[in-house]
Tab-separated table of C-alpha atoms in Angstrom:
chain	number	residue	atom	x	y	z
A	15	UNK	CA	-18.773	-33.746	-45.393
A	16	UNK	CA	-15.978	-35.799	-46.646
A	17	UNK	CA	-17.247	-39.128	-48.161
A	18	UNK	CA	-16.260	-42.289	-46.318
A	19	UNK	CA	-15.313	-45.594	-47.942
A	20	UNK	CA	-15.002	-49.158	-46.644
A	21	UNK	CA	-11.567	-50.448	-47.208
A	22	UNK	CA	-11.472	-53.800	-45.279
A	23	UNK	CA	-7.808	-54.478	-46.254
A	24	UNK	CA	-6.575	-51.106	-44.764
A	25	UNK	CA	-4.116	-51.427	-41.939
A	26	UNK	CA	-1.040	-49.349	-42.406
A	27	UNK	CA	-0.771	-45.539	-42.718
A	28	UNK	CA	1.145	-44.736	-45.966
A	29	UNK	CA	0.122	-47.827	-47.886
A	30	UNK	CA	-2.064	-48.183	-50.967
A	31	UNK	CA	-5.269	-50.205	-50.720
A	32	UNK	CA	-7.797	-51.313	-53.276
A	33	UNK	CA	-11.534	-50.723	-52.624
A	34	UNK	CA	-13.973	-53.572	-52.879
A	35	UNK	CA	-15.993	-53.482	-56.231
A	36	UNK	CA	-19.073	-51.990	-54.988
A	37	UNK	CA	-17.178	-49.196	-52.911
A	38	UNK	CA	-15.216	-48.480	-56.128
A	39	UNK	CA	-18.573	-48.145	-58.042
A	40	UNK	CA	-19.997	-45.881	-55.383
A	41	UNK	CA	-16.730	-43.538	-55.538
A	42	UNK	CA	-16.704	-43.373	-59.319
A	43	UNK	CA	-20.215	-43.769	-60.526
A	44	UNK	CA	-22.412	-42.333	-57.779
A	45	UNK	CA	-20.216	-39.658	-56.177
A	46	UNK	CA	-17.946	-39.139	-59.425
A	47	UNK	CA	-14.906	-38.396	-57.389
A	48	UNK	CA	-11.699	-37.821	-59.255
A	49	UNK	CA	-8.061	-38.874	-58.912
A	50	UNK	CA	-6.248	-37.014	-56.021
A	51	UNK	CA	-9.329	-36.223	-54.160
A	52	UNK	CA	-9.405	-36.376	-50.368
A	53	UNK	CA	-11.779	-38.875	-48.828
A	54	UNK	CA	-11.794	-41.158	-45.718
A	55	UNK	CA	-11.227	-44.909	-45.508
A	56	UNK	CA	-12.272	-47.136	-42.561
A	57	UNK	CA	-11.336	-50.702	-42.188
A	58	UNK	CA	-14.529	-51.952	-40.382
A	59	UNK	CA	-12.413	-52.936	-37.390
A	60	UNK	CA	-12.291	-49.505	-35.962
A	61	UNK	CA	-9.442	-47.657	-37.842
A	62	UNK	CA	-10.038	-44.649	-40.071
A	63	UNK	CA	-7.740	-42.681	-42.372
A	64	UNK	CA	-7.592	-39.450	-44.360
A	65	UNK	CA	-7.004	-40.867	-47.765
A	66	UNK	CA	-6.233	-39.742	-51.237
A	67	UNK	CA	-7.699	-41.332	-54.362
A	68	UNK	CA	-4.567	-42.895	-55.886
A	69	UNK	CA	-5.578	-44.616	-59.085
A	70	UNK	CA	-9.068	-44.938	-60.813
A	71	UNK	CA	-8.916	-47.900	-63.313
A	72	UNK	CA	-11.868	-49.660	-65.249
A	73	UNK	CA	-13.289	-51.375	-62.285
A	74	UNK	CA	-10.754	-50.784	-59.654
A	75	UNK	CA	-10.097	-47.894	-57.328
A	76	UNK	CA	-7.139	-47.624	-54.964
A	77	UNK	CA	-6.654	-45.211	-52.242
A	78	UNK	CA	-3.495	-44.064	-50.416
A	79	UNK	CA	-3.988	-43.893	-46.643
A	80	UNK	CA	-2.410	-40.505	-45.923
A	81	UNK	CA	-2.898	-40.124	-42.195
A	82	UNK	CA	-4.730	-41.952	-39.449
A	83	UNK	CA	-7.651	-40.014	-38.073
A	84	UNK	CA	-9.625	-40.547	-34.750
A	85	UNK	CA	-12.533	-42.906	-35.479
A	86	UNK	CA	-15.822	-42.068	-33.887
A	87	UNK	CA	-15.878	-43.734	-30.447
A	88	UNK	CA	-17.516	-46.969	-30.338
A	89	UNK	CA	-20.140	-47.895	-27.436
A	90	UNK	CA	-18.612	-48.985	-24.258
A	91	UNK	CA	-20.857	-52.038	-24.222
A	92	UNK	CA	-20.993	-54.635	-26.819
A	93	UNK	CA	-24.713	-55.461	-27.729
A	94	UNK	CA	-25.258	-58.564	-30.011
A	95	UNK	CA	-28.733	-58.132	-31.473
A	96	UNK	CA	-30.526	-61.604	-32.130
A	97	UNK	CA	-33.753	-60.600	-34.004
A	98	UNK	CA	-36.429	-62.853	-35.213
A	99	UNK	CA	-36.954	-62.277	-39.060
A	100	UNK	CA	-39.467	-59.635	-39.949
A	101	UNK	CA	-41.686	-59.682	-43.063
A	102	UNK	CA	-40.669	-58.162	-46.162
A	103	UNK	CA	-37.994	-55.626	-46.225
A	104	UNK	CA	-38.233	-54.603	-42.655
A	105	UNK	CA	-35.114	-56.790	-41.770
A	106	UNK	CA	-33.186	-54.236	-43.996
A	107	UNK	CA	-34.248	-51.360	-41.626
A	108	UNK	CA	-33.462	-53.309	-38.485
A	109	UNK	CA	-29.911	-53.964	-39.781
A	110	UNK	CA	-29.490	-50.485	-40.699
A	111	UNK	CA	-30.793	-49.040	-37.442
A	112	UNK	CA	-28.887	-51.482	-35.325
A	113	UNK	CA	-25.578	-50.483	-36.890
A	114	UNK	CA	-26.480	-46.792	-36.538
A	115	UNK	CA	-27.070	-47.376	-32.720
A	116	UNK	CA	-23.914	-49.298	-32.175
A	117	UNK	CA	-24.716	-52.938	-32.108
A	118	UNK	CA	-21.582	-55.154	-32.202
A	119	UNK	CA	-23.116	-57.898	-34.301
A	120	UNK	CA	-26.553	-58.901	-35.565
A	121	UNK	CA	-27.966	-62.493	-35.908
A	122	UNK	CA	-31.151	-63.278	-37.719
A	123	UNK	CA	-33.302	-65.644	-35.842
A	124	UNK	CA	-35.861	-68.218	-37.415
A	125	UNK	CA	-38.867	-68.254	-35.313
A	126	UNK	CA	-41.947	-70.471	-35.881
A	127	UNK	CA	-44.303	-67.623	-35.496
A	128	UNK	CA	-43.216	-65.850	-38.649
A	129	UNK	CA	-44.703	-67.182	-41.708
A	130	UNK	CA	-44.479	-66.271	-45.510
A	131	UNK	CA	-41.713	-66.343	-48.127
A	132	UNK	CA	-38.231	-66.331	-47.024
A	133	UNK	CA	-38.903	-66.694	-43.305
A	134	UNK	CA	-37.939	-70.424	-42.996
A	135	UNK	CA	-34.338	-70.160	-44.063
A	136	UNK	CA	-31.919	-67.461	-44.858
A	137	UNK	CA	-29.512	-68.088	-47.921
A	138	UNK	CA	-26.208	-66.596	-48.320
A	139	UNK	CA	-27.380	-64.095	-50.768
A	140	UNK	CA	-29.735	-62.475	-48.208
A	141	UNK	CA	-26.902	-62.508	-45.640
A	142	UNK	CA	-24.701	-60.824	-48.104
A	143	UNK	CA	-27.272	-58.300	-48.753
A	144	UNK	CA	-27.654	-57.560	-44.964
A	145	UNK	CA	-24.046	-57.252	-44.558
A	146	UNK	CA	-23.788	-54.598	-47.394
A	147	UNK	CA	-26.569	-52.793	-45.510
A	148	UNK	CA	-24.430	-52.829	-42.452
A	149	UNK	CA	-21.427	-51.328	-44.418
A	150	UNK	CA	-23.657	-48.548	-46.001
A	151	UNK	CA	-25.055	-47.842	-42.565
A	152	UNK	CA	-21.554	-47.516	-41.111
A	153	UNK	CA	-20.599	-45.282	-43.861
A	154	UNK	CA	-23.608	-42.956	-43.176
A	155	UNK	CA	-23.591	-42.902	-39.390
A	156	UNK	CA	-19.800	-42.400	-39.147
A	157	UNK	CA	-18.721	-45.662	-37.383
A	158	UNK	CA	-15.465	-47.265	-38.317
A	159	UNK	CA	-16.604	-50.622	-37.059
A	160	UNK	CA	-18.803	-52.700	-39.482
A	161	UNK	CA	-20.834	-55.184	-37.330
A	162	UNK	CA	-20.959	-58.854	-38.502
A	163	UNK	CA	-24.205	-60.103	-39.717
A	164	UNK	CA	-24.052	-63.736	-38.529
A	165	UNK	CA	-25.698	-66.610	-40.104
A	166	UNK	CA	-29.318	-67.092	-39.133
A	167	UNK	CA	-30.249	-69.709	-36.472
A	168	UNK	CA	-33.309	-71.132	-34.924
A	169	UNK	CA	-34.241	-70.211	-31.320
A	170	UNK	CA	-33.119	-73.584	-30.133
A	171	UNK	CA	-29.723	-73.337	-31.839
A	172	UNK	CA	-29.178	-69.924	-30.612
A	173	UNK	CA	-30.029	-70.908	-26.913
A	174	UNK	CA	-27.677	-73.836	-27.072
A	175	UNK	CA	-24.783	-71.761	-27.997
A	176	UNK	CA	-23.311	-71.318	-24.487
A	177	UNK	CA	-20.805	-68.632	-25.391
A	178	UNK	CA	-21.163	-67.062	-21.789
A	179	UNK	CA	-22.474	-63.628	-22.724
A	180	UNK	CA	-25.503	-62.725	-20.824
A	181	UNK	CA	-28.756	-63.112	-22.809
A	182	UNK	CA	-31.664	-60.610	-22.479
A	183	UNK	CA	-35.013	-61.512	-23.960
A	184	UNK	CA	-37.589	-58.890	-24.793
A	185	UNK	CA	-41.112	-59.899	-23.869
A	186	UNK	CA	-44.447	-58.230	-24.583
A	187	UNK	CA	-45.807	-56.433	-21.483
A	188	UNK	CA	-48.535	-59.009	-20.934
A	189	UNK	CA	-46.328	-62.166	-21.246
A	190	UNK	CA	-43.761	-60.756	-18.673
A	191	UNK	CA	-43.808	-62.944	-15.594
A	192	UNK	CA	-40.462	-62.740	-14.071
A	193	UNK	CA	-39.413	-60.039	-16.355
A	194	UNK	CA	-37.435	-56.841	-15.248
A	195	UNK	CA	-37.924	-53.320	-16.805
A	196	UNK	CA	-34.929	-52.869	-19.306
A	197	UNK	CA	-33.872	-49.842	-17.433
A	198	UNK	CA	-33.222	-51.943	-14.423
A	199	UNK	CA	-30.980	-54.599	-15.975
A	200	UNK	CA	-27.363	-54.321	-14.459
A	201	UNK	CA	-24.638	-53.365	-16.738
A	202	UNK	CA	-22.665	-56.005	-18.685
A	203	UNK	CA	-19.701	-55.267	-20.891
A	204	UNK	CA	-21.297	-57.791	-23.435
A	205	UNK	CA	-24.907	-58.860	-23.728
A	206	UNK	CA	-27.069	-60.507	-26.372
A	207	UNK	CA	-30.402	-59.057	-26.813
A	208	UNK	CA	-32.995	-61.537	-28.145
A	209	UNK	CA	-36.082	-59.777	-29.821
A	210	UNK	CA	-39.074	-61.918	-30.865
A	211	UNK	CA	-41.353	-61.907	-33.810
A	212	UNK	CA	-44.360	-59.592	-34.522
A	213	UNK	CA	-47.071	-61.107	-32.351
A	214	UNK	CA	-44.607	-62.489	-29.854
A	215	UNK	CA	-42.906	-65.919	-29.044
A	216	UNK	CA	-44.839	-69.222	-29.252
A	217	UNK	CA	-45.553	-70.580	-25.878
A	218	UNK	CA	-42.793	-73.198	-25.764
A	219	UNK	CA	-40.317	-70.623	-27.068
A	220	UNK	CA	-41.229	-68.488	-24.221
A	221	UNK	CA	-40.593	-71.216	-21.803
A	222	UNK	CA	-37.081	-71.878	-23.433
A	223	UNK	CA	-36.354	-68.117	-23.024
A	224	UNK	CA	-37.481	-67.986	-19.437
A	225	UNK	CA	-35.154	-71.001	-18.609
A	226	UNK	CA	-32.113	-69.417	-20.294
A	227	UNK	CA	-32.356	-65.658	-20.451
A	228	UNK	CA	-33.221	-62.662	-18.229
A	229	UNK	CA	-36.547	-61.520	-19.439
A	230	UNK	CA	-37.165	-57.793	-19.994
A	231	UNK	CA	-39.862	-55.531	-20.899
A	232	UNK	CA	-40.145	-51.969	-22.121
A	233	UNK	CA	-42.827	-49.339	-21.273
A	234	UNK	CA	-46.582	-50.289	-21.277
A	235	UNK	CA	-47.448	-49.776	-25.025
A	236	UNK	CA	-47.427	-52.166	-27.774
A	237	UNK	CA	-44.506	-51.215	-29.944
A	238	UNK	CA	-44.032	-51.809	-33.703
A	239	UNK	CA	-41.993	-54.951	-34.337
A	240	UNK	CA	-39.639	-53.096	-36.524
A	241	UNK	CA	-38.905	-50.330	-34.202
A	242	UNK	CA	-38.321	-52.603	-31.196
A	243	UNK	CA	-34.531	-53.397	-31.714
A	244	UNK	CA	-33.838	-49.581	-32.173
A	245	UNK	CA	-35.864	-48.740	-28.925
A	246	UNK	CA	-34.282	-51.513	-26.988
A	247	UNK	CA	-30.606	-50.790	-27.960
A	248	UNK	CA	-31.224	-47.071	-27.141
A	249	UNK	CA	-32.839	-47.973	-23.844
A	250	UNK	CA	-29.945	-50.391	-22.724
A	251	UNK	CA	-27.408	-47.849	-23.648
A	252	UNK	CA	-28.934	-45.059	-21.836
A	253	UNK	CA	-29.464	-47.215	-18.678
A	254	UNK	CA	-25.961	-48.275	-18.870
A	255	UNK	CA	-24.592	-44.636	-19.209
A	256	UNK	CA	-23.286	-45.433	-22.612
A	257	UNK	CA	-25.114	-43.012	-24.939
B	21	UNK	CA	-56.864	-58.901	-29.193
B	22	UNK	CA	-60.070	-56.885	-28.883
B	23	UNK	CA	-60.126	-54.163	-31.495
B	24	UNK	CA	-60.075	-50.591	-29.912
B	25	UNK	CA	-61.839	-47.482	-31.379
B	26	UNK	CA	-61.433	-43.830	-30.765
B	27	UNK	CA	-64.875	-42.299	-29.402
B	28	UNK	CA	-63.898	-38.654	-28.562
B	29	UNK	CA	-67.348	-37.921	-27.106
B	30	UNK	CA	-67.298	-41.024	-24.655
B	31	UNK	CA	-67.275	-39.902	-20.975
B	32	UNK	CA	-70.013	-41.885	-18.865
B	33	UNK	CA	-70.304	-45.630	-18.373
B	34	UNK	CA	-73.582	-46.926	-19.497
B	35	UNK	CA	-74.132	-44.235	-22.135
B	36	UNK	CA	-74.425	-44.697	-25.956
B	37	UNK	CA	-71.825	-42.804	-27.960
B	38	UNK	CA	-71.447	-42.373	-31.718
B	39	UNK	CA	-68.221	-43.043	-33.503
B	40	UNK	CA	-66.506	-40.560	-35.676
B	41	UNK	CA	-67.019	-41.333	-39.437
B	42	UNK	CA	-63.639	-43.021	-40.089
B	43	UNK	CA	-63.799	-45.037	-36.999
B	44	UNK	CA	-67.238	-46.220	-37.962
B	45	UNK	CA	-65.932	-47.162	-41.428
B	46	UNK	CA	-62.905	-49.023	-39.783
B	47	UNK	CA	-65.284	-51.043	-37.672
B	48	UNK	CA	-67.822	-51.944	-40.427
B	49	UNK	CA	-65.801	-52.074	-43.590
B	50	UNK	CA	-62.378	-53.098	-42.516
B	51	UNK	CA	-62.877	-55.187	-39.503
B	52	UNK	CA	-66.478	-56.250	-40.469
B	53	UNK	CA	-67.615	-56.225	-36.832
B	54	UNK	CA	-71.464	-57.055	-36.285
B	55	UNK	CA	-73.985	-55.722	-33.973
B	56	UNK	CA	-73.774	-56.779	-30.392
B	57	UNK	CA	-69.889	-57.564	-30.646
B	58	UNK	CA	-67.554	-56.662	-27.816
B	59	UNK	CA	-65.001	-53.835	-28.572
B	60	UNK	CA	-63.085	-51.343	-26.598
B	61	UNK	CA	-63.692	-47.568	-26.799
B	62	UNK	CA	-61.303	-44.869	-25.684
B	63	UNK	CA	-61.959	-41.313	-25.595
B	64	UNK	CA	-58.413	-39.887	-26.276
B	65	UNK	CA	-58.207	-38.221	-22.821
B	66	UNK	CA	-57.142	-41.385	-20.972
B	67	UNK	CA	-60.441	-43.157	-20.348
B	68	UNK	CA	-61.251	-46.633	-21.732
B	69	UNK	CA	-64.285	-48.822	-21.848
B	70	UNK	CA	-65.388	-52.280	-22.642
B	71	UNK	CA	-68.192	-51.580	-25.080
B	72	UNK	CA	-70.766	-53.305	-27.204
B	73	UNK	CA	-71.788	-52.371	-30.645
B	74	UNK	CA	-75.201	-50.975	-30.195
B	75	UNK	CA	-76.442	-49.863	-33.702
B	76	UNK	CA	-74.842	-50.084	-37.140
B	77	UNK	CA	-76.636	-47.638	-39.554
B	78	UNK	CA	-75.783	-46.603	-43.024
B	79	UNK	CA	-72.684	-44.352	-42.080
B	80	UNK	CA	-73.111	-44.262	-38.359
B	81	UNK	CA	-71.987	-46.655	-35.736
B	82	UNK	CA	-73.004	-46.305	-31.984
B	83	UNK	CA	-71.462	-48.093	-29.079
B	84	UNK	CA	-72.653	-48.764	-25.506
B	85	UNK	CA	-69.981	-48.059	-22.892
B	86	UNK	CA	-70.621	-51.145	-20.837
B	87	UNK	CA	-67.975	-51.135	-18.221
B	88	UNK	CA	-64.787	-48.757	-17.670
B	89	UNK	CA	-61.507	-50.719	-17.955
B	90	UNK	CA	-58.042	-49.739	-16.677
B	91	UNK	CA	-56.444	-47.659	-19.450
B	92	UNK	CA	-52.664	-48.350	-20.329
B	93	UNK	CA	-50.559	-46.204	-17.979
B	94	UNK	CA	-49.329	-42.990	-19.480
B	95	UNK	CA	-45.681	-41.848	-19.139
B	96	UNK	CA	-44.906	-40.014	-16.005
B	97	UNK	CA	-43.267	-37.163	-17.830
B	98	UNK	CA	-45.110	-35.062	-20.502
B	99	UNK	CA	-42.890	-34.729	-23.539
B	100	UNK	CA	-43.927	-32.354	-26.360
B	101	UNK	CA	-42.181	-33.007	-29.333
B	102	UNK	CA	-41.295	-29.899	-31.570
B	103	UNK	CA	-39.967	-31.385	-34.731
B	104	UNK	CA	-38.726	-29.763	-38.015
B	105	UNK	CA	-40.703	-30.997	-41.070
B	106	UNK	CA	-39.003	-33.796	-42.767
B	107	UNK	CA	-39.312	-34.400	-46.579
B	108	UNK	CA	-41.739	-36.624	-48.162
B	109	UNK	CA	-43.860	-38.890	-45.927
B	110	UNK	CA	-41.432	-39.208	-43.282
B	111	UNK	CA	-43.421	-36.949	-40.923
B	112	UNK	CA	-46.091	-39.486	-40.814
B	113	UNK	CA	-43.716	-41.823	-39.366
B	114	UNK	CA	-42.503	-39.493	-36.822
B	115	UNK	CA	-45.929	-38.824	-35.607
B	116	UNK	CA	-46.744	-42.486	-35.454
B	117	UNK	CA	-43.813	-43.347	-33.507
B	118	UNK	CA	-43.912	-40.445	-31.151
B	119	UNK	CA	-47.295	-41.370	-30.192
B	120	UNK	CA	-46.355	-45.010	-29.761
B	121	UNK	CA	-43.499	-43.784	-27.297
B	122	UNK	CA	-45.682	-41.628	-25.278
B	123	UNK	CA	-45.358	-38.040	-26.520
B	124	UNK	CA	-47.989	-35.746	-25.154
B	125	UNK	CA	-48.192	-33.423	-28.242
B	126	UNK	CA	-46.483	-32.932	-31.505
B	127	UNK	CA	-45.689	-29.631	-33.047
B	128	UNK	CA	-44.347	-29.438	-36.580
B	129	UNK	CA	-41.688	-26.716	-36.824
B	130	UNK	CA	-40.863	-24.717	-40.156
B	131	UNK	CA	-37.139	-24.547	-40.568
B	132	UNK	CA	-35.298	-22.536	-43.197
B	133	UNK	CA	-33.027	-25.414	-43.867
B	134	UNK	CA	-35.718	-27.749	-45.271
B	135	UNK	CA	-36.605	-27.188	-48.810
B	136	UNK	CA	-39.036	-28.779	-51.351
B	137	UNK	CA	-42.764	-28.883	-51.818
B	138	UNK	CA	-44.907	-28.414	-48.525
B	139	UNK	CA	-41.925	-27.416	-46.333
B	140	UNK	CA	-42.842	-23.636	-46.054
B	141	UNK	CA	-46.296	-24.015	-44.715
B	142	UNK	CA	-48.662	-26.584	-43.173
B	143	UNK	CA	-52.389	-26.396	-44.080
B	144	UNK	CA	-55.241	-27.621	-42.267
B	145	UNK	CA	-55.488	-30.639	-44.434
B	146	UNK	CA	-52.021	-31.923	-43.541
B	147	UNK	CA	-52.519	-31.237	-39.865
B	148	UNK	CA	-55.781	-33.239	-39.902
B	149	UNK	CA	-53.951	-36.030	-41.666
B	150	UNK	CA	-51.323	-36.235	-38.876
B	151	UNK	CA	-54.045	-35.959	-36.198
B	152	UNK	CA	-55.654	-39.100	-37.836
B	153	UNK	CA	-52.244	-40.881	-37.815
B	154	UNK	CA	-52.120	-40.034	-34.238
B	155	UNK	CA	-55.466	-41.671	-33.591
B	156	UNK	CA	-54.460	-44.622	-35.629
B	157	UNK	CA	-51.223	-45.035	-33.691
B	158	UNK	CA	-52.977	-44.724	-30.249
B	159	UNK	CA	-55.398	-47.455	-31.303
B	160	UNK	CA	-52.499	-49.927	-32.287
B	161	UNK	CA	-50.133	-49.140	-29.427
B	162	UNK	CA	-52.870	-49.337	-26.737
B	163	UNK	CA	-52.766	-45.818	-25.479
B	164	UNK	CA	-56.099	-44.228	-24.457
B	165	UNK	CA	-54.732	-40.614	-24.890
B	166	UNK	CA	-54.397	-39.219	-28.446
B	167	UNK	CA	-51.731	-36.457	-28.439
B	168	UNK	CA	-52.756	-33.360	-30.144
B	169	UNK	CA	-50.950	-32.530	-33.387
B	170	UNK	CA	-50.437	-28.726	-32.918
B	171	UNK	CA	-50.467	-26.062	-35.516
B	172	UNK	CA	-47.095	-25.707	-37.212
B	173	UNK	CA	-44.969	-22.592	-36.347
B	174	UNK	CA	-41.538	-21.396	-37.246
B	175	UNK	CA	-38.785	-21.732	-34.792
B	176	UNK	CA	-38.847	-17.940	-33.912
B	177	UNK	CA	-42.513	-18.166	-33.076
B	178	UNK	CA	-41.891	-21.392	-31.117
B	179	UNK	CA	-39.204	-19.781	-29.011
B	180	UNK	CA	-41.211	-16.562	-28.383
B	181	UNK	CA	-44.014	-18.822	-26.779
B	182	UNK	CA	-42.798	-18.521	-23.054
B	183	UNK	CA	-45.209	-21.257	-21.782
B	184	UNK	CA	-43.026	-22.057	-18.860
B	185	UNK	CA	-42.136	-25.575	-19.824
B	186	UNK	CA	-38.336	-26.445	-20.154
B	187	UNK	CA	-37.044	-26.722	-23.703
B	188	UNK	CA	-34.278	-29.193	-24.742
B	189	UNK	CA	-32.765	-28.717	-28.167
B	190	UNK	CA	-31.171	-31.757	-29.794
B	191	UNK	CA	-27.871	-30.643	-31.513
B	192	UNK	CA	-25.550	-32.676	-33.847
B	193	UNK	CA	-22.521	-33.917	-31.907
B	194	UNK	CA	-20.212	-31.465	-33.781
B	195	UNK	CA	-22.215	-28.395	-33.108
B	196	UNK	CA	-22.672	-28.916	-29.548
B	197	UNK	CA	-20.777	-26.367	-27.537
B	198	UNK	CA	-22.266	-26.198	-24.157
B	199	UNK	CA	-24.568	-29.269	-24.778
B	200	UNK	CA	-25.269	-31.907	-22.169
B	201	UNK	CA	-25.581	-35.616	-22.915
B	202	UNK	CA	-29.398	-36.442	-23.111
B	203	UNK	CA	-28.930	-38.911	-20.266
B	204	UNK	CA	-27.665	-36.196	-17.975
B	205	UNK	CA	-30.498	-33.808	-18.317
B	206	UNK	CA	-32.295	-33.547	-14.862
B	207	UNK	CA	-35.872	-34.813	-14.833
B	208	UNK	CA	-38.854	-32.482	-15.402
B	209	UNK	CA	-42.391	-33.286	-15.263
B	210	UNK	CA	-42.976	-31.534	-18.508
B	211	UNK	CA	-40.489	-30.712	-21.150
B	212	UNK	CA	-40.468	-29.732	-24.772
B	213	UNK	CA	-37.936	-31.445	-26.979
B	214	UNK	CA	-36.926	-29.453	-30.192
B	215	UNK	CA	-35.554	-31.516	-33.064
B	216	UNK	CA	-33.948	-29.882	-35.967
B	217	UNK	CA	-33.979	-30.635	-39.742
B	218	UNK	CA	-31.820	-33.013	-41.686
B	219	UNK	CA	-28.475	-31.527	-41.920
B	220	UNK	CA	-28.987	-29.547	-38.653
B	221	UNK	CA	-30.137	-26.026	-37.836
B	222	UNK	CA	-28.893	-22.940	-39.649
B	223	UNK	CA	-26.291	-20.931	-37.757
B	224	UNK	CA	-28.587	-18.228	-36.561
B	225	UNK	CA	-31.181	-20.743	-35.532
B	226	UNK	CA	-28.553	-22.385	-33.546
B	227	UNK	CA	-27.850	-19.158	-31.670
B	228	UNK	CA	-31.486	-18.630	-30.949
B	229	UNK	CA	-31.621	-22.153	-29.515
B	230	UNK	CA	-28.569	-21.673	-27.513
B	231	UNK	CA	-29.940	-18.532	-25.999
B	232	UNK	CA	-33.381	-20.130	-25.024
B	233	UNK	CA	-33.042	-23.924	-24.605
B	234	UNK	CA	-30.711	-26.417	-22.826
B	235	UNK	CA	-28.714	-27.913	-25.671
B	236	UNK	CA	-28.548	-31.804	-25.566
B	237	UNK	CA	-26.658	-34.406	-27.732
B	238	UNK	CA	-27.075	-38.260	-28.108
B	239	UNK	CA	-24.257	-40.753	-28.873
B	240	UNK	CA	-21.407	-40.173	-31.264
B	241	UNK	CA	-22.777	-41.311	-34.527
B	242	UNK	CA	-24.829	-39.496	-37.163
B	243	UNK	CA	-28.428	-40.497	-36.664
B	244	UNK	CA	-31.103	-40.669	-39.386
B	245	UNK	CA	-33.330	-37.560	-38.983
B	246	UNK	CA	-36.672	-39.652	-39.114
B	247	UNK	CA	-35.344	-41.756	-36.283
B	248	UNK	CA	-34.115	-39.010	-34.035
B	249	UNK	CA	-37.389	-38.236	-32.289
B	250	UNK	CA	-37.993	-41.965	-31.361
B	251	UNK	CA	-34.403	-42.268	-30.171
B	252	UNK	CA	-34.559	-39.125	-28.076
B	253	UNK	CA	-38.009	-39.742	-26.433
B	254	UNK	CA	-36.661	-43.261	-25.544
B	255	UNK	CA	-33.576	-41.932	-24.106
B	256	UNK	CA	-35.244	-39.204	-22.023
B	257	UNK	CA	-37.770	-41.612	-20.596
B	258	UNK	CA	-35.157	-44.050	-19.618
B	259	UNK	CA	-32.860	-41.493	-18.263
B	260	UNK	CA	-35.853	-40.288	-16.152
B	261	UNK	CA	-36.770	-43.767	-14.993
B	262	UNK	CA	-40.151	-43.622	-16.901
B	263	UNK	CA	-39.922	-46.597	-19.250
């Protein structure tokens, strides 16, 4: 397998591009790749190239974009995952898996139900960390698109944003009055999937969601909170004939 | 949420049943439940009861099966997951997730591609460990059925067993000549899903599979080996209108 690197400034075949610092470190220090070697470069916006290592400096690596190659196809539907913060490092796994399964963006949601350190705000450092995880997951799974990790917002802020895309809110089976099975949701080209915290939404949050979103449920079992986004994205893509 | 306990000998409403040793320990030492408390008991074969703690002894706990309750519905299709051993503890997660998503049995497969300690044989202690994880996952997700963790077998042994159920073998996108998208596989009431090791099957294993199974693929991205079973079971159940 040819190693892939994220080169956000890449756009024109034949040009020389510099890698971001952590990509350069990965190339030189982890993979110990030498000058002249053939690699892949992708720009995170869907383009990919066969590239040659052009120059390796102290902390800089540049690549020559030799030939554009066909990038892995993106899903036909855009799924924005808005997901309540999970405890500990579980959010890392959610970001990694959502990128692998083709999410188009990921938005952390602050829910009153989640408690503990780091669940009330999301600083820029954490968002940067998740954005790096998104890059690393795109490298591994073969995507040429790196989804944005959006700034965190509260549920109310989220629901106030009337961007026009349809919202689906995942509910626990028992709090699912008026909910549809996820497999029965009609296809949209773009959708926002809102996933609640461990233990479900608070009562008033549930009401807000019911008033503004299509409520959906999956299966009849209680699912692990950190696996729910992965299961839900898979279910939507299969139901919409996009997997 | 009322705590649930696995009582494999339970069968008749009104009777007294003893819990297995580790279930008794969970009730007394972890959850500190007292005599007379109301719990749930399920027998692992699909029956569930409201139960009362009848007697707590030194190492024994008995429950009275007060009233039978409706168990969570099982999937309409039986999916046997035959999955190549993964490194480290990842098999634990695969068992846990497969139970949560409704697999009817799990069979570890020994593949020549996997290397490292504990990938050549599976002793009875490990099988017992996975069976315990299956119990624990059933308790948490609300299933009243505990899937069997079957003895490990090599791929050849597996394919020799002509039990009559249809076999689907998941292939990497690039080695997928003759494969169908998983969403296009016609529904069966029972199916065996064969999942390969990290890095895919060896060439001759691929040939054996092509000769005896329907080959299937999922999406166009490279998926993490430990997430593949969960994604595949979800995809099949959604495609078969069973989720």
